[in-house]
Coordinates of C-alpha atoms in Angstrom, one line a residue:
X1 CA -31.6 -1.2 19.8
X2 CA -30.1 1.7 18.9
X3 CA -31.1 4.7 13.6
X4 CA -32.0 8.3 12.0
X5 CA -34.6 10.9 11.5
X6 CA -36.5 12.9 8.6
X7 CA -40.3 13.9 8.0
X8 CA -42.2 10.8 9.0
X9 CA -45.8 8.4 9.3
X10 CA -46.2 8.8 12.8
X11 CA -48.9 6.2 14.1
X12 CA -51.7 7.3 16.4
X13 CA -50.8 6.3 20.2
X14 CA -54.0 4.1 21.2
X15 CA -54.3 1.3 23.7
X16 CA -55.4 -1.3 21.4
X17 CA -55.0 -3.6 25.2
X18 CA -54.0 -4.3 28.5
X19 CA -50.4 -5.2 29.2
X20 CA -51.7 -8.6 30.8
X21 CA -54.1 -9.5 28.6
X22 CA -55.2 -8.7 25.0
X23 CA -58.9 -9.1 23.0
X24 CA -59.1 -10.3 19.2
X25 CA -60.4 -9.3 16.1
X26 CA -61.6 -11.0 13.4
X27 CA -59.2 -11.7 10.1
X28 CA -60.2 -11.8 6.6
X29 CA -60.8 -15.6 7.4
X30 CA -63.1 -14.7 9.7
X31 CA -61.2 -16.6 12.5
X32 CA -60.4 -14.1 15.7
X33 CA -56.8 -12.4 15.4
X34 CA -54.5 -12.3 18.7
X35 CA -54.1 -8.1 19.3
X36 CA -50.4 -6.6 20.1
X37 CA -49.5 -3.3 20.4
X38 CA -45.8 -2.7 19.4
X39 CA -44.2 0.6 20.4
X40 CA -41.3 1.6 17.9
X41 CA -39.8 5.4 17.4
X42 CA -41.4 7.0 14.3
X43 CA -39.3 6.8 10.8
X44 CA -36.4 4.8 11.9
X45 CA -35.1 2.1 9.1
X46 CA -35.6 -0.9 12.0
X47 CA -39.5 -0.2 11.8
X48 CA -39.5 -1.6 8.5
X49 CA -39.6 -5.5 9.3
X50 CA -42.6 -4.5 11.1
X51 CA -44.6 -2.7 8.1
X52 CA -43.2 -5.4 5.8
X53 CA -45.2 -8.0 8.3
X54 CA -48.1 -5.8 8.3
X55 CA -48.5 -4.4 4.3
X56 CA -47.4 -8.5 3.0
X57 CA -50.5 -9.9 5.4
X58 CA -47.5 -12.0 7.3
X59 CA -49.2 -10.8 10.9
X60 CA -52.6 -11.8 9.2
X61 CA -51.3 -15.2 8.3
X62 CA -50.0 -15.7 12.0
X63 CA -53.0 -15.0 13.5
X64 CA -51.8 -11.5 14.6
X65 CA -53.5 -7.4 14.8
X66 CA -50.7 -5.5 15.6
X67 CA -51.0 -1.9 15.9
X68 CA -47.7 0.5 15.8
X69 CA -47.7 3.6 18.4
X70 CA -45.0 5.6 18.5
X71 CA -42.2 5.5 21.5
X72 CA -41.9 8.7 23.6
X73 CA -38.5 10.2 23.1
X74 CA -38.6 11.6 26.7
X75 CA -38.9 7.9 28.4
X76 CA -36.0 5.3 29.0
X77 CA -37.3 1.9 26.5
X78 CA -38.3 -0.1 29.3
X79 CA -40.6 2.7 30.7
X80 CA -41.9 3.6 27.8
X81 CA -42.7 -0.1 27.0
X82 CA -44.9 0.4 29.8
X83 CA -46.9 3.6 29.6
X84 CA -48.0 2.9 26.2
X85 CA -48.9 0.0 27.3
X86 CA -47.5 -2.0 24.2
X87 CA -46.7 -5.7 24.6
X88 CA -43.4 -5.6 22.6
X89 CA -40.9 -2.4 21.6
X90 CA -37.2 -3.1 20.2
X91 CA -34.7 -1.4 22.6
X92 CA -30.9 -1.5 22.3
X93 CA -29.3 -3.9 24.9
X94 CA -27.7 -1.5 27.2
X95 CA -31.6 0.2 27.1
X96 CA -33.1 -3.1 28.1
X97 CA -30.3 -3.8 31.0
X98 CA -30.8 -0.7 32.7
X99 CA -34.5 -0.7 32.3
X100 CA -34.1 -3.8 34.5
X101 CA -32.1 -2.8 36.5
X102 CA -34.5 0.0 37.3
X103 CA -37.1 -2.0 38.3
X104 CA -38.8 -2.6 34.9
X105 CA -40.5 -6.4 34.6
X106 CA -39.1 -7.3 31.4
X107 CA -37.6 -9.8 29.5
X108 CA -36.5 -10.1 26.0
X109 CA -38.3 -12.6 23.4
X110 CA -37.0 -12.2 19.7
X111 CA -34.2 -10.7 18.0
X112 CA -34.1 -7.8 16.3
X113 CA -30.1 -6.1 15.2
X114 CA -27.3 -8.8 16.0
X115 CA -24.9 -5.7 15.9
X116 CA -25.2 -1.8 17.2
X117 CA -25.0 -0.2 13.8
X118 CA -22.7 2.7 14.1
X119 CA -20.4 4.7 11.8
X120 CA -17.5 7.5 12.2
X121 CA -18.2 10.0 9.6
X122 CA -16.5 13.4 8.8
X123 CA -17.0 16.2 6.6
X124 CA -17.3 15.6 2.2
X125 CA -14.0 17.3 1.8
X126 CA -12.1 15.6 4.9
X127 CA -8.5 14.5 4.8
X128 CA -8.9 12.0 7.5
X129 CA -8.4 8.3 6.1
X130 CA -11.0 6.3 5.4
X131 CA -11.5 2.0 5.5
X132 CA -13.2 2.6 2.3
X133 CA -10.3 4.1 0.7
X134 CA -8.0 1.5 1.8
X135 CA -6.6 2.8 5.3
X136 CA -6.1 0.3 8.0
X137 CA -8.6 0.6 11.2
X138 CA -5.8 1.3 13.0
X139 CA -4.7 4.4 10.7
X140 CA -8.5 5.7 10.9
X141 CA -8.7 5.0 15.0
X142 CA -4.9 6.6 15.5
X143 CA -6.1 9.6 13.3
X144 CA -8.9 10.3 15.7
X145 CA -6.9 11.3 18.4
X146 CA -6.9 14.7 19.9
X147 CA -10.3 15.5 18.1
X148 CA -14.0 16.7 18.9
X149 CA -15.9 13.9 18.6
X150 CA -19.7 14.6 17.6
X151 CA -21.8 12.0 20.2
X152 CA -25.1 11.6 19.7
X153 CA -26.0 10.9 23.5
X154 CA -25.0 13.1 26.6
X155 CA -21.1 12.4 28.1
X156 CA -21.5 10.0 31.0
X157 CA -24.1 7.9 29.1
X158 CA -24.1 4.4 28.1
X159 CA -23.9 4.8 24.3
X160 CA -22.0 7.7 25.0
X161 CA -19.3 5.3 27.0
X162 CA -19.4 2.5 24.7
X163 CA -18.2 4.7 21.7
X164 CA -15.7 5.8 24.1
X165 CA -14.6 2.6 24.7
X166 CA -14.4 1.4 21.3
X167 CA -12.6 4.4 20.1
X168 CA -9.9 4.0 23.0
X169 CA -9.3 0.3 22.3
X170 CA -8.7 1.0 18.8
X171 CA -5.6 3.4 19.5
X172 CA -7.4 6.5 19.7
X173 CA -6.4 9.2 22.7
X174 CA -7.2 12.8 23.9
X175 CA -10.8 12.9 22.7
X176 CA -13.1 16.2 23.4
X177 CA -16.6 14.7 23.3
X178 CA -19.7 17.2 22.1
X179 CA -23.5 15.7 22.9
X180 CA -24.9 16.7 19.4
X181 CA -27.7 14.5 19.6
X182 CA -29.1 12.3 16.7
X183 CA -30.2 14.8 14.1
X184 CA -29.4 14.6 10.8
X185 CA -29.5 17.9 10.4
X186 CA -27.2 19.2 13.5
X187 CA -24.7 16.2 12.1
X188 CA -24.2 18.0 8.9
X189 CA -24.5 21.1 10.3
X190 CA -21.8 20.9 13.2
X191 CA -19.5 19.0 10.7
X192 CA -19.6 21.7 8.4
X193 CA -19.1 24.6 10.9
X194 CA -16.0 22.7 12.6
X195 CA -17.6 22.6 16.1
X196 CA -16.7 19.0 15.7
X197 CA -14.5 17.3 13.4
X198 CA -16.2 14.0 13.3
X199 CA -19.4 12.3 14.6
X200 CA -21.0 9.0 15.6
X201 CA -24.1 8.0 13.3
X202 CA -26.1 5.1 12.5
X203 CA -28.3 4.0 9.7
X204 CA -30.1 5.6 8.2
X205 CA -28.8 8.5 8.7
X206 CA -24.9 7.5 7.7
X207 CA -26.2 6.6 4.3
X208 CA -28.4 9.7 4.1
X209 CA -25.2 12.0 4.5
X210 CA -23.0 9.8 2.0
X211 CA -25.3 9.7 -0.5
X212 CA -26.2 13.2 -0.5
X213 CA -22.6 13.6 -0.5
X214 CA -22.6 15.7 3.0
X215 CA -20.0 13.6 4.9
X216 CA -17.6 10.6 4.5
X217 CA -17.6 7.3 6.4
X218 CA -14.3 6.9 8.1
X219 CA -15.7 3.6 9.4
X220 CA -18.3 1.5 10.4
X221 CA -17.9 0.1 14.0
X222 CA -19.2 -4.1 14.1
X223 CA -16.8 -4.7 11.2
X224 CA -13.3 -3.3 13.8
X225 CA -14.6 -3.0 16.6
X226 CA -15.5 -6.1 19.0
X227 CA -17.9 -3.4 21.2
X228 CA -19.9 -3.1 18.5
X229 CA -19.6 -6.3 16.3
X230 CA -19.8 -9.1 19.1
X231 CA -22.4 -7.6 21.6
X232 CA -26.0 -7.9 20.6
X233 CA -27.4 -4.7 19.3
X234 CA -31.4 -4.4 19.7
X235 CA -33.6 -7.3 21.1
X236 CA -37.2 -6.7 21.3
X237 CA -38.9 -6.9 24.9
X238 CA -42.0 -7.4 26.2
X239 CA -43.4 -7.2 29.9
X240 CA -42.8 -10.6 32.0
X241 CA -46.3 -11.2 32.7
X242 CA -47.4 -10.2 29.3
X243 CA -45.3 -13.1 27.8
X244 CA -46.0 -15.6 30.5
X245 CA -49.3 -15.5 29.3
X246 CA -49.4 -15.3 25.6
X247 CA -46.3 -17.5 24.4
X248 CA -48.0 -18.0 21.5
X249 CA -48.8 -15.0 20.6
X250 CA -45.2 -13.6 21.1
X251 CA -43.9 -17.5 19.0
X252 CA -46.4 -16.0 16.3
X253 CA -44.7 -12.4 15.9
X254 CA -41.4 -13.1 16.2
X255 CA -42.1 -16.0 13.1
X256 CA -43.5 -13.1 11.1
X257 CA -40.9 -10.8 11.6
X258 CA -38.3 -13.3 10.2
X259 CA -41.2 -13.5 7.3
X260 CA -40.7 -10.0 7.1
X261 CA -36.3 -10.1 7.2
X262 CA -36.8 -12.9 4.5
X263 CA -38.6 -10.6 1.9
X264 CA -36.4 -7.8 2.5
X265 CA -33.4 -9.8 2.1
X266 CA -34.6 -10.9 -1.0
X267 CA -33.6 -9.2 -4.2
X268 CA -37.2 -10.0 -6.6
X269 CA -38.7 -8.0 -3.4
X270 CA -36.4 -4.7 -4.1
X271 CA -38.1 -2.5 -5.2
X272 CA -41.8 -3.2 -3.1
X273 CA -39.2 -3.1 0.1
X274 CA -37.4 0.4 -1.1
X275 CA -41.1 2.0 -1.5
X276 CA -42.5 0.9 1.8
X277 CA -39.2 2.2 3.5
X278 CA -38.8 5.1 1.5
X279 CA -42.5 6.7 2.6
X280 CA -42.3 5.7 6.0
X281 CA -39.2 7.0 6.6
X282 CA -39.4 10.3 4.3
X283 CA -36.1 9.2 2.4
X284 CA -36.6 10.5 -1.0
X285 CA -33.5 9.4 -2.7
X286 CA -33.9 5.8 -3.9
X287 CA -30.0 5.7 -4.0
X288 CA -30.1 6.4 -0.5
X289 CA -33.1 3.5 0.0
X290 CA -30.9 0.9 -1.6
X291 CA -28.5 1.5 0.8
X292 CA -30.0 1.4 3.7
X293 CA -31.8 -2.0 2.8
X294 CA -28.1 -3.1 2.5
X295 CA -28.2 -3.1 6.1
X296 CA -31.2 -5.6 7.2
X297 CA -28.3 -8.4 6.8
X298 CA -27.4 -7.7 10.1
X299 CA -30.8 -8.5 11.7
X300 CA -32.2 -11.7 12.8
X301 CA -35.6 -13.2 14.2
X302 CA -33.0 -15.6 17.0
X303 CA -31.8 -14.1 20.2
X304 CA -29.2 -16.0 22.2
X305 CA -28.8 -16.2 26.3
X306 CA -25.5 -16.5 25.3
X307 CA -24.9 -13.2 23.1
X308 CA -26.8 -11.5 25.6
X309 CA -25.2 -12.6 28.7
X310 CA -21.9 -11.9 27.3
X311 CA -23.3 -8.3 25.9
X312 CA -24.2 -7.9 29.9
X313 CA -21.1 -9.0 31.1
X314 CA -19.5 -6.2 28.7
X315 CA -21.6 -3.2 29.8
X316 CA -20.8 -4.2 33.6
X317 CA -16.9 -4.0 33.3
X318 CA -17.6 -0.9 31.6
X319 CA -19.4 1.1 33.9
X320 CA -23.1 1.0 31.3
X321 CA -24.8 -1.1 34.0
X322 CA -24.0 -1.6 37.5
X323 CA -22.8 -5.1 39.2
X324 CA -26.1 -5.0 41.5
X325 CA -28.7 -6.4 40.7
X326 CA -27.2 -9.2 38.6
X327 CA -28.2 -9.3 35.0
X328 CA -29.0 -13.0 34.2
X329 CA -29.4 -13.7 30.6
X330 CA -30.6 -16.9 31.5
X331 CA -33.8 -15.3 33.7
X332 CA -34.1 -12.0 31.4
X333 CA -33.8 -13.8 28.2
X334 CA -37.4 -15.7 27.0
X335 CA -36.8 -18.3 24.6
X336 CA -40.8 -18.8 24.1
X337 CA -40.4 -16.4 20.6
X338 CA -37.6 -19.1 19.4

């Protein structure tokens, strides 16, 4: 589940309940709402399922309180899951797999990005061929070669790896890697003062710098690369104990969420869906809004053993996870939010 940065609504960090167990409060019905606390990083574009749900009522409707706290950036996803003590955060794959392989009790319930949402991009004036432009993937992947590549993760890290990998298989050689992190800002800035030539960047960051017309998309990963466009991106997760316990409550979220996917996918809700995102994230370009709602096609509510086995399977050969202890989709993957 790993999307970009700018001034932000940061929620309070509260413990609305226990990991194990959670209290209710009552709805405008006057019936007693299930609590969740959900732990998602502050102004990144997947949060905005999770406002939709909240602003439209669909939680309401489902029986649900959910408050938002805000993931610590110094914690791996499955830690942090638990000293915030949320019941559900949305974690990239390879975040989840070695959470669990650390000893972290959890499983994934509902789906969140089907893909990992990741672009090349250069500088404005660049003469590196583009997709966009009509070059082939494997002109843009060849063209690569023997350049600094801007990573947004340290070298010798999963996400770090994966790109890697994807650039490799696509013809790409000789690569100088540079950790720049995932700042908008230090993008731009080290694309423009040559310390790398291109970077790695997701939404909605890679829509930020094209629109603003601050970089150039060379190309965008899940639609050439099978790394990115076959293995499951960002399930959410919850602690095993936690959803042994409240299957309904988990059933409940995951059906408002898809609520939530539904609206945004839907064109009469454009302009309700840009505003929500656009002051939550502290995007203040509608253009660049639009574009990053272009994205939510590539989430879903459904999460597959299958996808996520096989996204296991992946990391293993690569060196992301290790072969001990096995990763069993079939154990780490909860169906009760299908």
């Amino acid at each position: 589940m790993k999307l970009k940065k700018a001034a932000a609504l940061a929620a309070t960090l509260t413990m609305a309940c226990s990991v194990a167990a959670c209290g209710g409060s009552p709805t405008s019905s006057g019936s007693t709402a299930s609590e969740m606390q959900v732990m998602l990083y502050p102004a990144l574009a997947y949060r905005l399922p999770v406002l939709i749900a909240q602003e439209r009522g669909f939680f309401e409707e489902a029986g649900l309180s959910v408050n938002v706290v805000a993931q610590p950036n110094n914690l791996q996803g499955a830690q942090a899951l638990t000293a915030t003590k949320s019941q559900a955060g949305q974690v990239g794959t390879a975040t989840f797999a070695q959470g669990v392989q650390g000893g972290s009790d959890v499983q994934a319930f509902c789906g969140g990005i089907t893909v990992t949402q990741s672009s090349i991009v250069a500088a404005a004036d660049t003469d590196l061929p583009a997709v966009a432009d009509g070059a082939t993937p494997e002109a843009v992947f060849d063209a690569l070669s023997g350049r600094k590549i801007g990573a947004q993760t340290p070298v010798g890290s999963g996400f770090q790896i994966m790109l890697d990998a994807a650039l490799t298989e696509g013809g790409a050689s000789d690569l100088t890697w540079v950790n720049i992190g995932g700042s908008n800002s230090v993008t731009q800035a080290s694309l423009q003062n040559g310390s790398i030539e291109v970077a790695q960047s997701n939404p909605s960051g890679t829509q930020a710098l094209v629109e603003s017309g601050a970089a150039k998309e060379l190309i965008y990963l899940p639609d050439h690369s099978e790394l990115y466009g076959e293995l499951y991106g960002s399930p959410w997760i919850a602690p095993t104990e936690w959803l042994r316990n409240n299957g309904e409550t988990a059933r409940s979220f995951c059906d408002a969420t898809a609520t939530a996917l539904e609206f945004i996918l839907d064109p009469a809700n454009r302009d309700e869906a840009r505003q929500i995102l656009i002051r939550d994230s502290g995007i203040s370009d509608p253009a660049i809004a639009d574009a990053v709602l272009e994205t939510y096609g590539e989430y879903s509510s459904d999460i597959s053993p299958d996808a996520i086995q096989r996204t296991f399977d992946r990391y293993t050969e690569l060196g992301i996870t290790k072969p001990e202890p096995e990763l069993d989709a079939g154990e780490l993957v909860n169906t009760v939010g299908r």
